[in-house]
PDB file of C-alpha atoms in Angstrom:
ATOM      1  CA  MET K   1      97.236 105.983 173.485  1.00  0.00           C
ATOM      2  CA  MET K   2      98.441 105.435 169.755  1.00  0.00           C
ATOM      3  CA  GLU K   3      98.688 108.032 167.785  1.00  0.00           C
ATOM      4  CA  ASP K   4      98.524 107.756 164.154  1.00  0.00           C
ATOM      5  CA  ASP K   5     101.516 107.987 163.151  1.00  0.00           C
ATOM      6  CA  ASP K   6     102.482 104.657 165.532  1.00  0.00           C
ATOM      7  CA  LEU K   7     100.066 102.764 163.230  1.00  0.00           C
ATOM      8  CA  ASN K   8     101.607 102.961 159.905  1.00  0.00           C
ATOM      9  CA  THR K   9      99.630 105.514 158.319  1.00  0.00           C
ATOM     10  CA  VAL K  10     100.008 105.093 153.774  1.00  0.00           C
ATOM     11  CA  SER K  11     100.421 108.233 151.880  1.00  0.00           C
ATOM     12  CA  PHE K  12      97.631 108.674 149.214  1.00  0.00           C
ATOM     13  CA  GLU K  13      99.727 107.483 146.195  1.00  0.00           C
ATOM     14  CA  ASP K  14     100.795 104.405 147.623  1.00  0.00           C
ATOM     15  CA  ALA K  15      97.625 103.863 149.268  1.00  0.00           C
ATOM     16  CA  ILE K  16      95.955 103.769 144.869  1.00  0.00           C
ATOM     17  CA  ARG K  17      99.273 101.805 143.901  1.00  0.00           C
ATOM     18  CA  PRO K  18      98.227  99.054 141.973  1.00  0.00           C
ATOM     19  CA  PHE K  19      98.900  95.204 143.416  1.00  0.00           C
ATOM     20  CA  GLU K  20     100.292  94.845 139.881  1.00  0.00           C
ATOM     21  CA  GLU K  21     102.716  97.738 139.720  1.00  0.00           C
ATOM     22  CA  GLY K  22     104.036  97.220 143.599  1.00  0.00           C
ATOM     23  CA  GLY K  23     101.494  98.153 145.123  1.00  0.00           C
ATOM     24  CA  ASP K  24     100.110  96.051 148.614  1.00  0.00           C
ATOM     25  CA  LYS K  25      97.185  93.600 148.702  1.00  0.00           C
ATOM     26  CA  LYS K  26      94.145  95.731 150.782  1.00  0.00           C
ATOM     27  CA  ILE K  27      91.565  94.329 153.333  1.00  0.00           C
ATOM     28  CA  LEU K  28      88.571  96.615 153.816  1.00  0.00           C
ATOM     29  CA  LEU K  29      86.501  97.063 157.068  1.00  0.00           C
ATOM     30  CA  THR K  30      83.241  98.659 156.232  1.00  0.00           C
ATOM     31  CA  GLY K  31      80.285  98.558 157.883  1.00  0.00           C
ATOM     32  CA  PRO K  32      77.408 100.336 159.797  1.00  0.00           C
ATOM     33  CA  ARG K  33      78.820 102.737 162.835  1.00  0.00           C
ATOM     34  CA  ARG K  34      79.930 101.702 166.307  1.00  0.00           C
ATOM     35  CA  SER K  35      79.778  98.149 165.096  1.00  0.00           C
ATOM     36  CA  GLY K  36      83.786  97.094 166.037  1.00  0.00           C
ATOM     37  CA  LYS K  37      85.588  97.852 162.581  1.00  0.00           C
ATOM     38  CA  SER K  38      88.172  99.819 164.085  1.00  0.00           C
ATOM     39  CA  SER K  39      88.296  98.390 167.495  1.00  0.00           C
ATOM     40  CA  ILE K  40      89.228  94.850 165.394  1.00  0.00           C
ATOM     41  CA  GLU K  41      91.397  96.237 163.285  1.00  0.00           C
ATOM     42  CA  ARG K  42      93.637  97.970 166.224  1.00  0.00           C
ATOM     43  CA  VAL K  43      93.163  94.531 168.653  1.00  0.00           C
ATOM     44  CA  ILE K  44      94.632  92.114 165.849  1.00  0.00           C
ATOM     45  CA  PHE K  45      97.044  94.134 164.094  1.00  0.00           C
ATOM     46  CA  HIS K  46      98.781  96.398 166.390  1.00  0.00           C
ATOM     47  CA  LYS K  47      98.123  94.672 169.396  1.00  0.00           C
ATOM     48  CA  MET K  48      95.852  97.517 171.283  1.00  0.00           C
ATOM     49  CA  SER K  49      93.571  95.847 174.726  1.00  0.00           C
ATOM     50  CA  PRO K  50      90.026  94.748 173.803  1.00  0.00           C
ATOM     51  CA  HIS K  51      89.245  97.435 176.879  1.00  0.00           C
ATOM     52  CA  GLU K  52      91.236 100.427 175.422  1.00  0.00           C
ATOM     53  CA  THR K  53      89.209 100.396 172.192  1.00  0.00           C
ATOM     54  CA  LEU K  54      86.598 101.407 173.842  1.00  0.00           C
ATOM     55  CA  PHE K  55      87.856 104.920 173.822  1.00  0.00           C
ATOM     56  CA  LEU K  56      88.408 105.093 170.231  1.00  0.00           C
ATOM     57  CA  GLU K  57      87.101 108.259 168.400  1.00  0.00           C
ATOM     58  CA  PRO K  58      84.633 107.010 165.877  1.00  0.00           C
ATOM     59  CA  THR K  59      86.058 106.886 162.041  1.00  0.00           C
ATOM     60  CA  GLN K  60      84.686 109.809 160.586  1.00  0.00           C
ATOM     61  CA  ASN K  61      85.743 109.927 157.237  1.00  0.00           C
ATOM     62  CA  MET K  62      88.450 106.601 156.310  1.00  0.00           C
ATOM     63  CA  ASP K  63      91.759 105.060 157.608  1.00  0.00           C
ATOM     64  CA  VAL K  64      94.377 103.254 155.230  1.00  0.00           C
ATOM     65  CA  ARG K  65      97.236 101.849 157.371  1.00  0.00           C
ATOM     66  CA  LEU K  66      99.583  99.186 156.226  1.00  0.00           C
ATOM     67  CA  ILE K  67     100.663  96.552 158.163  1.00  0.00           C
ATOM     68  CA  ALA K  68     104.361  94.713 157.408  1.00  0.00           C
ATOM     69  CA  SER K  69     105.093  92.217 159.915  1.00  0.00           C
ATOM     70  CA  ASN K  70     107.821  90.161 158.240  1.00  0.00           C
ATOM     71  CA  ASP K  71     108.831  89.909 154.556  1.00  0.00           C
ATOM     72  CA  PHE K  72     106.240  87.845 153.049  1.00  0.00           C
ATOM     73  CA  VAL K  73     103.251  89.735 155.293  1.00  0.00           C
ATOM     74  CA  ARG K  74     102.611  92.991 153.784  1.00  0.00           C
ATOM     75  CA  PHE K  75      99.161  94.597 153.231  1.00  0.00           C
ATOM     76  CA  GLN K  76      97.234  97.331 153.803  1.00  0.00           C
ATOM     77  CA  THR K  77      94.245  98.204 156.122  1.00  0.00           C
ATOM     78  CA  TRP K  78      91.784 100.683 154.947  1.00  0.00           C
ATOM     79  CA  ASP K  79      89.522 101.408 157.269  1.00  0.00           C
ATOM     80  CA  PHE K  80      86.132 103.360 156.235  1.00  0.00           C
ATOM     81  CA  GLY K  81      83.965 104.949 158.906  1.00  0.00           C
ATOM     82  CA  GLY K  82      79.761 103.802 158.712  1.00  0.00           C
ATOM     83  CA  GLU K  83      78.736 106.725 157.716  1.00  0.00           C
ATOM     84  CA  LEU K  84      80.720 106.633 154.317  1.00  0.00           C
ATOM     85  CA  SER K  85      79.252 105.902 150.888  1.00  0.00           C
ATOM     86  CA  LEU K  86      81.004 103.981 149.006  1.00  0.00           C
ATOM     87  CA  LYS K  87      79.892 104.629 145.597  1.00  0.00           C
ATOM     88  CA  ASN K  88      80.885 107.879 144.782  1.00  0.00           C
ATOM     89  CA  GLY K  89      84.443 107.968 145.924  1.00  0.00           C
ATOM     90  CA  VAL K  90      86.204 108.886 149.073  1.00  0.00           C
ATOM     91  CA  ILE K  91      88.316 111.540 150.596  1.00  0.00           C
ATOM     92  CA  TYR K  92      91.109 110.320 151.860  1.00  0.00           C
ATOM     93  CA  LYS K  93      94.072 113.260 152.462  1.00  0.00           C
ATOM     94  CA  GLY K  94      92.548 115.546 150.984  1.00  0.00           C
ATOM     95  CA  LYS K  95      92.565 113.607 147.145  1.00  0.00           C
ATOM     96  CA  LYS K  96      88.981 111.957 146.043  1.00  0.00           C
ATOM     97  CA  ILE K  97      89.605 107.841 145.773  1.00  0.00           C
ATOM     98  CA  GLN K  98      87.282 106.362 142.607  1.00  0.00           C
ATOM     99  CA  PRO K  99      85.531 103.747 143.422  1.00  0.00           C
ATOM    100  CA  ASP K 100      87.292 101.141 141.103  1.00  0.00           C
ATOM    101  CA  GLU K 101      90.553 102.468 143.244  1.00  0.00           C
ATOM    102  CA  ILE K 102      88.924 101.338 146.310  1.00  0.00           C
ATOM    103  CA  TYR K 103      88.145  97.936 144.798  1.00  0.00           C
ATOM    104  CA  LYS K 104      91.111  97.496 143.015  1.00  0.00           C
ATOM    105  CA  GLY K 105      93.484  95.076 144.234  1.00  0.00           C
ATOM    106  CA  CYS K 106      91.477  94.398 147.370  1.00  0.00           C
ATOM    107  CA  SER K 107      91.956  90.732 148.999  1.00  0.00           C
ATOM    108  CA  THR K 108      89.296  90.689 151.366  1.00  0.00           C
ATOM    109  CA  LEU K 109      86.427  92.544 152.668  1.00  0.00           C
TER     110      LEU K 109
END
């Protein structure tokens, strides 16, 4: 099974850096709990077998990961737990990210 270090976890500072200031574009994965957000991200971007996703633990808060296949393909995936409400912000790495910072630079929701 893959560890978080193997999945390019992003620092808090890199996560909130605006695209205009050298940050990465974002894909936000939101939806009801147990709907397959993490599974889709792992199969598409981390080449995990679909059968292995049955054993993933539910996302409790949020995970931000860097996808950098080559010089032209570079973005972050923000995977939110299904129980999270984004309207008041979320905690990532012990610090709060405000709603405007979540959606700024988002290219896909």
